[in-house]
Tab-separated table of C-alpha atoms in Angstrom:
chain	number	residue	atom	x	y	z
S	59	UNK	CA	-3.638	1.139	13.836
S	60	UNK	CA	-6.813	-0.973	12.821
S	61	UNK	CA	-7.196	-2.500	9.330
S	62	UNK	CA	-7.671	-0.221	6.701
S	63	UNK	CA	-9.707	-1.416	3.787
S	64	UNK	CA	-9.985	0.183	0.328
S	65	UNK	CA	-11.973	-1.175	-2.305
S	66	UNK	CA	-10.387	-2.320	-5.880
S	67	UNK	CA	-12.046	-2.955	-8.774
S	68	UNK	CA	-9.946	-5.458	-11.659
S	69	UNK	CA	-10.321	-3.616	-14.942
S	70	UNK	CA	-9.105	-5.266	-18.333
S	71	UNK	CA	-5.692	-3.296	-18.038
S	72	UNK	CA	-5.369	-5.233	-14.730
S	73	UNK	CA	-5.391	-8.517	-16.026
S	74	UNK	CA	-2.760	-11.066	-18.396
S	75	UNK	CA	-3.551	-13.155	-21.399
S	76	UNK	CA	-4.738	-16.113	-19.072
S	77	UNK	CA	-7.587	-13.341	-17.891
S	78	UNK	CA	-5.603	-12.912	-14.361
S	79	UNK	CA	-4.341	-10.298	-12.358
S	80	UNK	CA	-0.975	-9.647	-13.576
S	81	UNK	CA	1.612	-10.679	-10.559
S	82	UNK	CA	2.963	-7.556	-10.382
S	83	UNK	CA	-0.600	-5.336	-10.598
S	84	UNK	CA	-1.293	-6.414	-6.849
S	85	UNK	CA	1.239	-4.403	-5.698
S	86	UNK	CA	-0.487	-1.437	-7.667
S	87	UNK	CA	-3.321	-2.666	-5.329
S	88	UNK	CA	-1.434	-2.196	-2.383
S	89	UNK	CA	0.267	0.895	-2.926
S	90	UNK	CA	-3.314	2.252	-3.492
S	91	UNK	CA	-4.441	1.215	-0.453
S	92	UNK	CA	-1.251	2.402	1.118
S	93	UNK	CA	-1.844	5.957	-0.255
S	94	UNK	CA	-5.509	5.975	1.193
S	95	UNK	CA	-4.669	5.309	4.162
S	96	UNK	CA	-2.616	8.015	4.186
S	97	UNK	CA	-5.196	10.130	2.963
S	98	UNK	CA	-7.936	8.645	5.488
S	99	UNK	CA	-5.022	10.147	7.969
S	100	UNK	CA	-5.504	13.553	6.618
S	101	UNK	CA	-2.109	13.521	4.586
S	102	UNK	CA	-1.445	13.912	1.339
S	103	UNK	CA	1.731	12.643	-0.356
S	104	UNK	CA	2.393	16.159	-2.250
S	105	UNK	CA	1.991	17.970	0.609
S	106	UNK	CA	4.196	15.802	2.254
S	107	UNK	CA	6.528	16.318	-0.276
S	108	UNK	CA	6.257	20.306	-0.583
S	109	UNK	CA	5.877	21.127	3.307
S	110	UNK	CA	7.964	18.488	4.860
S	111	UNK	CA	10.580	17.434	2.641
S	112	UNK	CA	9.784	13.440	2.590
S	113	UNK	CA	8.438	10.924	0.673
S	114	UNK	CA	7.896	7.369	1.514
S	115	UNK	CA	9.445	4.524	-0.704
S	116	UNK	CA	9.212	1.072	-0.966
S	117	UNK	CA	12.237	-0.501	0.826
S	118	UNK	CA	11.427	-4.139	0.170
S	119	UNK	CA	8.820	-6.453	-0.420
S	120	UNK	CA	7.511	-10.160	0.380
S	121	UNK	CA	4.201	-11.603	-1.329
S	122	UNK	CA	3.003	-14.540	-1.422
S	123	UNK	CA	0.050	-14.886	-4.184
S	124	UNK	CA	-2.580	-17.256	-3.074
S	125	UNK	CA	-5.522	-17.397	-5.838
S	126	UNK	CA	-5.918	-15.541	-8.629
S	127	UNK	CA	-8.557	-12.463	-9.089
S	128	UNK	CA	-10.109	-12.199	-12.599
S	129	UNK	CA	-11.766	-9.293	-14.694
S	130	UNK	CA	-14.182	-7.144	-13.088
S	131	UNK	CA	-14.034	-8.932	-9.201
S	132	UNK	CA	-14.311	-6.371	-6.397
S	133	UNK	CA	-11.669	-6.999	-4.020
S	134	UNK	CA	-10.858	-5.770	-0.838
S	135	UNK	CA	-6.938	-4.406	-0.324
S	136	UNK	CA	-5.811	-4.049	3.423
S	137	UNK	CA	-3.262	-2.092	4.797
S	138	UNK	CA	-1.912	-2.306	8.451
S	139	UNK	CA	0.890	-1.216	9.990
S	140	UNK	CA	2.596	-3.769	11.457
S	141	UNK	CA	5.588	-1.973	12.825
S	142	UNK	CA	6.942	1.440	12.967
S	143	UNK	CA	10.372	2.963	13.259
S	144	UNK	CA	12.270	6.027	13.406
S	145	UNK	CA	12.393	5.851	9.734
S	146	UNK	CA	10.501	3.031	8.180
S	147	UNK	CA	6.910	1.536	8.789
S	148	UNK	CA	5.767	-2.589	7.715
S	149	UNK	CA	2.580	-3.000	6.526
S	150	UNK	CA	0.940	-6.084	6.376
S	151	UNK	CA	-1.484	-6.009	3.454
S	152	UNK	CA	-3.941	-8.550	2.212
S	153	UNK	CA	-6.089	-8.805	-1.154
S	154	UNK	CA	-9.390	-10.533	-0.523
S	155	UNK	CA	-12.507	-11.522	-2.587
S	156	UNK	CA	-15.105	-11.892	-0.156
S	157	UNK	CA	-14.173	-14.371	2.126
S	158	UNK	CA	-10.938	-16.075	0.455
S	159	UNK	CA	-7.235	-14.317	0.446
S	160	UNK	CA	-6.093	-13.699	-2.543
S	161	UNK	CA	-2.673	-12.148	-1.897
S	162	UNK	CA	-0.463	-10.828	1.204
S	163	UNK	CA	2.674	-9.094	1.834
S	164	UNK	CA	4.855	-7.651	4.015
S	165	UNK	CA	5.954	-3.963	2.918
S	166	UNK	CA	8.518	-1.910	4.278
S	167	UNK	CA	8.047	1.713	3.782
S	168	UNK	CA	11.122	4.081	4.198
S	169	UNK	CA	10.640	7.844	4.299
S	170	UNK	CA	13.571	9.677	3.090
S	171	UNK	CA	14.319	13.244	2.637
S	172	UNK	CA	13.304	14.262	-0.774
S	173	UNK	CA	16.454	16.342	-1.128
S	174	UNK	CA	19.442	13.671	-0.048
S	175	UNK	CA	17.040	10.913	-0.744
S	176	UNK	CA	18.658	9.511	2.425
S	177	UNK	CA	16.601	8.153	5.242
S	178	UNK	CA	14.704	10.761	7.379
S	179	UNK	CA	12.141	10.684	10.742
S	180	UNK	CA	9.224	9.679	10.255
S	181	UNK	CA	7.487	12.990	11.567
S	182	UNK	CA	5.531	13.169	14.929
S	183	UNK	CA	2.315	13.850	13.537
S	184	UNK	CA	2.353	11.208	11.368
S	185	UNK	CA	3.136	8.734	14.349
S	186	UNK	CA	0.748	10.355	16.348
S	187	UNK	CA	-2.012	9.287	13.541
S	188	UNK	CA	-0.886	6.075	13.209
């Protein structure tokens, strides 16, 4: 899969009382970028949901924060995937502001059945996408 870039704006809401990104609003970033990539794919979570029975979670998470972003930057969220497995993907995602990294992280994405909420295949057409 090539690198998948989605634009990100930092509103007010984004930021802390220093006039930072709050730590934990860059992994708002990424799960954005996550979900439109998805989309760009031609799937939609719901239907996901209501046709397949699954739903991706986050299984864990690694970030390393770099340098901060401040109010009203445009910043550029990747998303790759790094690996795949029967039932989990890693993305490798990166925050940038023009040239300099921001952010990155390894995310592990497990797709369960939404039923059990145990883990479940990660469908063929899905794969075949990615």
């Amino acid at each position: 899969m090539n690198n998948f870039v989605w634009p990100v704006r930092v509103y007010y809401e984004d930021t802390d009382a220093g006039g930072v990104v709050y730590y934990a609003n860059y992994l708002k970033f990424f799960e954005r970028a996550r979900t439109e990539l998805l989309r760009h794919l031609g799937f939609e979570q719901d239907d996901l949901m209501s046709r397949l029975s699954i739903i991706f979670v986050v299984r864990s998470v690694q970030v390393d924060y770099l340098k901060p972003a401040r109010f009203n930057e445009q910043l550029a969220v990747s998303a790759t995937v790094s690996s795949l497995k029967k039932t989990s993907f890693m993305f490798n995602q990166q925050i940038t502001r023009d040239e300099d990294l921001l952010c990155q992280g390894d995310i592990r994405i497990a797709c369960l059945d939404v039923n059990s909420m145990r883990p479940k295949a990660i469908p063929e057409e899905i794969i075949k996408k990615i």
